[in-house]
Short mmCIF file of C-alpha atoms in Angstrom, two decimals:
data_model
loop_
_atom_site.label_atom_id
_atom_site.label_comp_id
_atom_site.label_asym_id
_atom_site.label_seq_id
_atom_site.Cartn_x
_atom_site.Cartn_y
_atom_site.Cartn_z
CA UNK A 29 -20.79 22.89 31.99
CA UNK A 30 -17.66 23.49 33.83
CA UNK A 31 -16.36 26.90 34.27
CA UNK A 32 -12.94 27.69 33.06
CA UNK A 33 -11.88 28.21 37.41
CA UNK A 34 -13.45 25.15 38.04
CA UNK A 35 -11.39 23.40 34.90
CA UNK A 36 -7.97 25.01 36.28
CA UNK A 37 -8.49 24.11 39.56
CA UNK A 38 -9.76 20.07 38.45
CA UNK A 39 -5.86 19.96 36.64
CA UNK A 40 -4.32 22.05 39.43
CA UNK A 41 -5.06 19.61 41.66
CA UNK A 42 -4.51 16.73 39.94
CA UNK A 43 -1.75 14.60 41.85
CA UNK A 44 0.17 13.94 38.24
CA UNK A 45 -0.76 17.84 36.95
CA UNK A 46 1.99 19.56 35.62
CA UNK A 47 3.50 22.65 37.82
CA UNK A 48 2.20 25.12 35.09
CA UNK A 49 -1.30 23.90 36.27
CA UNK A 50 -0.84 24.19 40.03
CA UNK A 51 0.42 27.54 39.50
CA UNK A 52 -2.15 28.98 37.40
CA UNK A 53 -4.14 27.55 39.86
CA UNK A 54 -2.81 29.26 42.70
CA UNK A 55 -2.70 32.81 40.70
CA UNK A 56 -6.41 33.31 41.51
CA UNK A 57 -6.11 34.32 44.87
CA UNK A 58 -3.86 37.00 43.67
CA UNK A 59 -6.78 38.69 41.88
CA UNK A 60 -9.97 40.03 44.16
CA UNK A 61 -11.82 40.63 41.06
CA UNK A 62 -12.11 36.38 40.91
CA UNK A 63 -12.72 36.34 44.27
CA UNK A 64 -16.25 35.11 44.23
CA UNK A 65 -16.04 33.17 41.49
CA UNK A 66 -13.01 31.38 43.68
CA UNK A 67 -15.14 30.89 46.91
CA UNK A 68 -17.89 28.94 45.16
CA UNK A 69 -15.26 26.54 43.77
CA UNK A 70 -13.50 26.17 46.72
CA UNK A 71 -17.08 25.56 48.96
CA UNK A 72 -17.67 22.72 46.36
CA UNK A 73 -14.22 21.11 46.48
CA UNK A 74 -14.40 21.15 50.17
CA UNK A 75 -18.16 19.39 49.96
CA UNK A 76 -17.41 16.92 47.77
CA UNK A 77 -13.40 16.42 47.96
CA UNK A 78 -12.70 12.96 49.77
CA UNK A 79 -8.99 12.44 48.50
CA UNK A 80 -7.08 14.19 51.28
CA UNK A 81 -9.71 13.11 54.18
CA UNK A 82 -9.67 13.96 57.11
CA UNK A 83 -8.14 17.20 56.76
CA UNK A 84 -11.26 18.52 54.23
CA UNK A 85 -13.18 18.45 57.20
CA UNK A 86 -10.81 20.13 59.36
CA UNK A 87 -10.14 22.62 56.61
CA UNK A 88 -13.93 23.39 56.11
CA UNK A 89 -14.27 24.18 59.72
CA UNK A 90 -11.02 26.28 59.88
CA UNK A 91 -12.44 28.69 56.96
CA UNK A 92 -15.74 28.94 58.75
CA UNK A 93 -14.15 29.66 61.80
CA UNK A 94 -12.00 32.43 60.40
CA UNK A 95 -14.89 33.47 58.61
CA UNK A 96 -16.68 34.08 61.47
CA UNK A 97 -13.94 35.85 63.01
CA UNK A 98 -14.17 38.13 59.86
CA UNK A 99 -17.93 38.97 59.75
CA UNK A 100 -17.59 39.69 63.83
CA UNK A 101 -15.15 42.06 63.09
CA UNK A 102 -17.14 43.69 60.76
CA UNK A 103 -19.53 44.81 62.91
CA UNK A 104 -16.99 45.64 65.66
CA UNK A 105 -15.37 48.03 63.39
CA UNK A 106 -17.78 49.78 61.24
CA UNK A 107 -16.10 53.16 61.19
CA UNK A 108 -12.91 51.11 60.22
CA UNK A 109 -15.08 49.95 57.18
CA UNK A 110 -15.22 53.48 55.78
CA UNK A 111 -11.91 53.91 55.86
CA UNK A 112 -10.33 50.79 54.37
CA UNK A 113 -13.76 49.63 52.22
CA UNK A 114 -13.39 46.00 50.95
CA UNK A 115 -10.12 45.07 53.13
CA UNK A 116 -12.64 42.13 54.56
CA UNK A 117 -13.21 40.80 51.12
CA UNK A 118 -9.67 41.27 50.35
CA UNK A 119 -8.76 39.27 53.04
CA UNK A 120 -11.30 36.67 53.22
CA UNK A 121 -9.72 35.89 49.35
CA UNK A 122 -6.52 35.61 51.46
CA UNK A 123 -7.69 33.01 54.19
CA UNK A 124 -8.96 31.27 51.14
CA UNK A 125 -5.90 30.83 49.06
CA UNK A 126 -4.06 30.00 52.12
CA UNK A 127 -6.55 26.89 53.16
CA UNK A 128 -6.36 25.79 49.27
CA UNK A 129 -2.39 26.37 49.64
CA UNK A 130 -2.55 23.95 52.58
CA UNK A 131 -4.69 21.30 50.65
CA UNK A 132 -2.84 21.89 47.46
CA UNK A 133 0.80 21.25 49.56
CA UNK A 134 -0.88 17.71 50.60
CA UNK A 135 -0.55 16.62 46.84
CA UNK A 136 2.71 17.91 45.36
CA UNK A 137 5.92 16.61 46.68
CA UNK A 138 8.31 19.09 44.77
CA UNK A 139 11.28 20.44 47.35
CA UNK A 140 10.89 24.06 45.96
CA UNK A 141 9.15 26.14 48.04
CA UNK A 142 6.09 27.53 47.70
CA UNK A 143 4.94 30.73 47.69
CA UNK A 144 2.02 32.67 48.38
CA UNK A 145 0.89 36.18 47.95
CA UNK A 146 -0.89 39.25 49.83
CA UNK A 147 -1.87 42.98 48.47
CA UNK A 148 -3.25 45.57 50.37
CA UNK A 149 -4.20 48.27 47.61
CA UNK A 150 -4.14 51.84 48.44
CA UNK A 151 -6.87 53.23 50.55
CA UNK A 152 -6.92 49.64 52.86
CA UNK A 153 -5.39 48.09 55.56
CA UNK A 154 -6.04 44.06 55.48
CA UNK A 155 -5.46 41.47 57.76
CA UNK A 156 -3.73 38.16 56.84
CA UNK A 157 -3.19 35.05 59.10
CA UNK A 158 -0.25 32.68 57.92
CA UNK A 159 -0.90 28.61 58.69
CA UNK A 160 1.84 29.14 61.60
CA UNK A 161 -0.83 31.60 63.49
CA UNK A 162 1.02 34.48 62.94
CA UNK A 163 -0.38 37.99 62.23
CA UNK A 164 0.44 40.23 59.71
CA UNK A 165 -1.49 43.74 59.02
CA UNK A 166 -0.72 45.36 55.88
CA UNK A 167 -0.80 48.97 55.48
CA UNK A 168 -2.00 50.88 52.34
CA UNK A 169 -0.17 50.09 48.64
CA UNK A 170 1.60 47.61 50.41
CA UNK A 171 2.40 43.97 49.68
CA UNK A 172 3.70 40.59 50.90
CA UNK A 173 5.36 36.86 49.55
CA UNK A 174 5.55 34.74 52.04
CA UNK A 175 6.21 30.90 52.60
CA UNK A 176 6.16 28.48 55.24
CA UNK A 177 8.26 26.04 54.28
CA UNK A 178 12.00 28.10 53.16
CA UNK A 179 15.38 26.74 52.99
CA UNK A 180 16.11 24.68 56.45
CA UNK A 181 12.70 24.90 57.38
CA UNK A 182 12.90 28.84 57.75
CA UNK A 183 9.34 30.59 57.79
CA UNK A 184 10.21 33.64 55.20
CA UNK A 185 8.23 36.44 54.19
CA UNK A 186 9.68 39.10 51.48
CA UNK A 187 8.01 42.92 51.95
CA UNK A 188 7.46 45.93 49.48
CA UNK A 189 5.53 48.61 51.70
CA UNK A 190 4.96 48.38 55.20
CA UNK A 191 3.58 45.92 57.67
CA UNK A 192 3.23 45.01 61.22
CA UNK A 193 3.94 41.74 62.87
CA UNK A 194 2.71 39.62 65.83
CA UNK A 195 4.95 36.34 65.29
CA UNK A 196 4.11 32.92 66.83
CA UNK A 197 7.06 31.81 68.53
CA UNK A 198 8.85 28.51 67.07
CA UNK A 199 12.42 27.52 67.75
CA UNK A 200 12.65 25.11 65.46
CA UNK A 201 11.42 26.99 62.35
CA UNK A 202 13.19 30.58 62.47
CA UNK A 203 10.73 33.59 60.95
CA UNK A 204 13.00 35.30 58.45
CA UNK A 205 11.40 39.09 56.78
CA UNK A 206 13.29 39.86 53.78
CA UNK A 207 13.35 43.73 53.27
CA UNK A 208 14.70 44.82 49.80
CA UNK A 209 17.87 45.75 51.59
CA UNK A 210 18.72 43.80 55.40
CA UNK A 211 17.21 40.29 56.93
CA UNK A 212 14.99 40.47 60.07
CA UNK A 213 15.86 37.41 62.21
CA UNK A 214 12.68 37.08 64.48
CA UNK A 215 11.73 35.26 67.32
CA UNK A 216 8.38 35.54 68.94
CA UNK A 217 7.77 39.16 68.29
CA UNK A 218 6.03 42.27 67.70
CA UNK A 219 7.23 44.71 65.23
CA UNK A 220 6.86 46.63 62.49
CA UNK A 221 8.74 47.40 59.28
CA UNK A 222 7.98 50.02 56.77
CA UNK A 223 9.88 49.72 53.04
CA UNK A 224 8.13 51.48 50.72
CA UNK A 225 9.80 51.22 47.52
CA UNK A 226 9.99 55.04 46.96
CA UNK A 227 10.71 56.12 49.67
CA UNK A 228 14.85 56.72 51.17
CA UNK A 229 14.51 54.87 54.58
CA UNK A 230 13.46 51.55 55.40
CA UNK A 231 12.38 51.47 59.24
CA UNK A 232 12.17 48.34 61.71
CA UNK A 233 10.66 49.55 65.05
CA UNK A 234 10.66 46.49 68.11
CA UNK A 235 7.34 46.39 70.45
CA UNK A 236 7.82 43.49 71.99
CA UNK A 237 10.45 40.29 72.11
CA UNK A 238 14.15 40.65 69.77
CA UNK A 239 15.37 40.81 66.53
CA UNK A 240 18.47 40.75 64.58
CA UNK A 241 18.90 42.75 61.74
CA UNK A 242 21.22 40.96 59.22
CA UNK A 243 22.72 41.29 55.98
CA UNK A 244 20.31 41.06 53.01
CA UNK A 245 20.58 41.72 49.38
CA UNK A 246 21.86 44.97 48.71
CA UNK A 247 23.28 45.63 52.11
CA UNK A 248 26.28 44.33 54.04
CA UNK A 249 26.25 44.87 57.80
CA UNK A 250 29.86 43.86 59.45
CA UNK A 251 28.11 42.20 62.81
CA UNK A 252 24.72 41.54 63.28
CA UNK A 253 22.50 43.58 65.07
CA UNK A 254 20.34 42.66 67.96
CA UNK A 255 17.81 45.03 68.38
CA UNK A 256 15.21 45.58 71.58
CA UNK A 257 11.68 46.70 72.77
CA UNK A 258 11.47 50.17 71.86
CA UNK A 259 14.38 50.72 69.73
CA UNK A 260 14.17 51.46 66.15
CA UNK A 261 16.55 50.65 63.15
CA UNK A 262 16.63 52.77 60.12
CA UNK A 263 18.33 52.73 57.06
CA UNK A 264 19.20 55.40 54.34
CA UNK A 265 19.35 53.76 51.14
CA UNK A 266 21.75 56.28 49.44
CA UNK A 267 24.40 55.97 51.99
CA UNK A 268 23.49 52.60 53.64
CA UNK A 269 24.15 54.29 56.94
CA UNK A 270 22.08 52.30 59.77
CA UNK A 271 21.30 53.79 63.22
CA UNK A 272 19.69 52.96 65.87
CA UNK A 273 17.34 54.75 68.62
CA UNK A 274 14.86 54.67 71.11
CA UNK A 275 11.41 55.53 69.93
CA UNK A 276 7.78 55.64 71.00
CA UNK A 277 6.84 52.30 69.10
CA UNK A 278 2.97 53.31 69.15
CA UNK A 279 3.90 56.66 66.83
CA UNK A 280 4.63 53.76 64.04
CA UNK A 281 2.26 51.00 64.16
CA UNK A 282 -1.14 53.18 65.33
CA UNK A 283 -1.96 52.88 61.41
CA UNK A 284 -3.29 49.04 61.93
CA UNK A 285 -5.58 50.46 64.65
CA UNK A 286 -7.03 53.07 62.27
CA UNK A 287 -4.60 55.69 63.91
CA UNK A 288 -2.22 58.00 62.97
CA UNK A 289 0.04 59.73 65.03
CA UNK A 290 2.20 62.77 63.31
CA UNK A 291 4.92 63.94 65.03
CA UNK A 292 6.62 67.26 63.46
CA UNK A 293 6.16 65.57 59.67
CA UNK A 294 6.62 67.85 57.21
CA UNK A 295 4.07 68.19 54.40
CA UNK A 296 5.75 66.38 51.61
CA UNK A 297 5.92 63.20 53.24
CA UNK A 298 2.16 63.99 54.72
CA UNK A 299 0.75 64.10 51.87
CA UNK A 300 2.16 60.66 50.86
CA UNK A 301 0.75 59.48 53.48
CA UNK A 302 -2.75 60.75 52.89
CA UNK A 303 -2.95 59.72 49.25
CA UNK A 304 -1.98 55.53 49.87
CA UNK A 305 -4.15 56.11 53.35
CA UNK A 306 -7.51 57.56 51.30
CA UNK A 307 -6.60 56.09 48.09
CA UNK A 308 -6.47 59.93 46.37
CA UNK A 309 -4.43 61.55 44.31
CA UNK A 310 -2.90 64.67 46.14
CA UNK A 311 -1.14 67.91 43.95
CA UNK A 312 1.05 70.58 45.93
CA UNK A 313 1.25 73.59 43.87
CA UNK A 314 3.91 75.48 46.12
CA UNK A 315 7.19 74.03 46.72
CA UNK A 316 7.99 76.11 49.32
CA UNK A 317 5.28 74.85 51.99
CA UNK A 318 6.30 71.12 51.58
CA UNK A 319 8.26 72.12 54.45
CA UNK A 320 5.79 73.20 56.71
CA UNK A 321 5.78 70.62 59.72
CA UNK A 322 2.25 68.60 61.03
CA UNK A 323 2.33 67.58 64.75
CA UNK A 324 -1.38 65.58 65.45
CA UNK A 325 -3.56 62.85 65.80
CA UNK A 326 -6.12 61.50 63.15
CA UNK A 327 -8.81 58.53 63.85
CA UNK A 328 -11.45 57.60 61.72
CA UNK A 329 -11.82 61.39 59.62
CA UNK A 330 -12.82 61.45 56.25
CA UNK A 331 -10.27 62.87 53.94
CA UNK A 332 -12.41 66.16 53.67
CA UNK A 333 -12.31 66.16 57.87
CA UNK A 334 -8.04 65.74 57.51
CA UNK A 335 -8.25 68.53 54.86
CA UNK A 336 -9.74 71.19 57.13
CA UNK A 337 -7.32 69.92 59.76
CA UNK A 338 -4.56 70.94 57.83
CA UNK A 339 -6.27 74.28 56.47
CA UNK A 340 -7.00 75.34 60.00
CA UNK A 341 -3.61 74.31 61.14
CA UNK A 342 -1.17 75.57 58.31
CA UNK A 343 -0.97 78.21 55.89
CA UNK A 344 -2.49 76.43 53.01
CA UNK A 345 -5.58 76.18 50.93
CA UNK A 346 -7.09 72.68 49.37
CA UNK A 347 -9.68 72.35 46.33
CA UNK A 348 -10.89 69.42 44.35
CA UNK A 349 -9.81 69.82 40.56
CA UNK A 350 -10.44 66.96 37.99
CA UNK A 351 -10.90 64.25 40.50
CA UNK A 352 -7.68 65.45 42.08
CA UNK A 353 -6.62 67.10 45.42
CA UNK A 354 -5.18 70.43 44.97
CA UNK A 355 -2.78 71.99 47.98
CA UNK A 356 -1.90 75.67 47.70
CA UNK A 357 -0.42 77.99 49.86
CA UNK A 358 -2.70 81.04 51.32
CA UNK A 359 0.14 83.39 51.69
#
């Protein structure tokens, strides 16, 4: 009997199915728990699916390909596997919506846009490819929309958390990031943008190629703003003042190499850090030493390792009290 995924995705991708259908369709690949369950109905559309031929074929050997490039990677990068545990899975789910997005834009002819979605829970960093070959890591409790087909043929991609680009270069078909408060024009880049919704800046910081920061939803900007290698622009929130400066780009985008580079942070905004990082939840008892400053660098420690860091390093204590994290002073 036919499985209720298999069912959905039989009317989903039905050429006269209703856009209710396609949708719940496409929701799957927002939910890892499915993803299994998703894979084994995608290998068996793929073997039997003649409708859209010849790009099955070319499909099938695109997701083995990247698949490949995953499971290589996994053994490349074992220590990374401690730290961001099933990031792989999570993003092998990814690869697969996207290749079913592809076939599933072959059959619909609607002029709406479609759009697709990445998460990168806390305590993960996951990789996502987008059709166009462009990169995207995405950092801890951090998440993307993104489509390839956007008003004038504008590559978009709309950003709660943080996330670091490598963008394939196309004149034609601008590649537009949408942060909750500016526009990121971008040609063929490398950069990285951090908008965490909590937090009261939202960062862009340029490695490589230009971009113009423009004016988005909740902010105005009077000129637009063209921005280069090794500058950074940041934003306060409150007063929607935006400045510019010259930064060592590595200090912000070491995180997608498993790096972290702190540079007189205080402790408040450490210990942020360290619970979307580890996925834990961190309590400081005493306000006063959320000021005490951090300067170091962390690779592949265990949260335990980063704690005794700290202890050695400030004038704090740390103990583990009902499942949580518990930072005191020692004073």
């Amino acid at each position: 009997m036919e499985n209720k995924i298999s069912q959905i995705f039989r009317k989903g991708k039905k050429g006269d199915g209703s856009e209710k259908e396609r949708q719940e369709m496409l929701s799957f690949f927002h939910h890892p728990d499915k993803e299994f369950e998703v894979k084994r109905t995608l290998f068996e559309d793929l073997s039997t699916e003649n409708e859209f031929a010849p790009n099955a074929a070319n499909l099938k050997s695109i997701f083995y390909n990247l698949w490949r490039i995953i499971e290589e990677r996994e053994q490349k990068q074992k220590n990374i596997r401690k730290l961001i545990n099933n990031a792989s899975k999570i993003a092998a789910a990814i690869v697969i919506g996207l290749l079913i997005g592809l076939a599933s834009t072959n059959r619909f002819s609607s002029k709406e846009p479609v759009y697709y979605s990445a998460y990168s829970p806390k305590g993960s960093i996951s990789e996502v490819q987008l059709p166009d070959s462009t990169i995207i890591f995405l950092n801890a409790d951090s998440r993307i929309r993104y489509s390839m087909e956007g008003e004038g043929g504008a590559r978009e991609v709309y950003i709660s958390g943080e996330a670091w680009f490598h963008v394939k270069k196309n004149v034609e078909n601008p590649f537009i990031v949408h942060t909750p408060s500016y526009d990121v024009l971008v040609t063929g880049t490398q950069f990285n943008v951090k908008a965490y919704e909590g937090e009261r800046q939202i960062t862009t910081t340029l490695e490589e190629g230009q971009v113009i920061i423009k004016s988005g939803e909740n902010v105005r900007i009077a000129e637009d703003l063209e921005i280069r290698p090794g500058e950074q622009v940041v934003l306060d929130k409150n007063t929607k003042e935006l400045t510019v400066k010259n930064v060592e780009t590595r200090w912000y985008s070491s995180w997608k190499d498993n790096k972290l580079i702190f540079v007189n942070m205080n402790l408040k905004e450490l210990v942020i850090l360290l619970e979307r990082r580890y996925g834990v939840e961190i309590v400081v008892r005493n306000t006063e030493i959320l000021n005490l400053h951090f300067d170091g660098t962390l690779k592949n420690e265990s949260i335990k390792e980063v704690l005794e860091i700290l202890h050695r390093t400030l004038p704090i204590n740390y103990s583990l009290v009902d499942q949580k994290i518990e930072i005191t002073s020692n004073k």
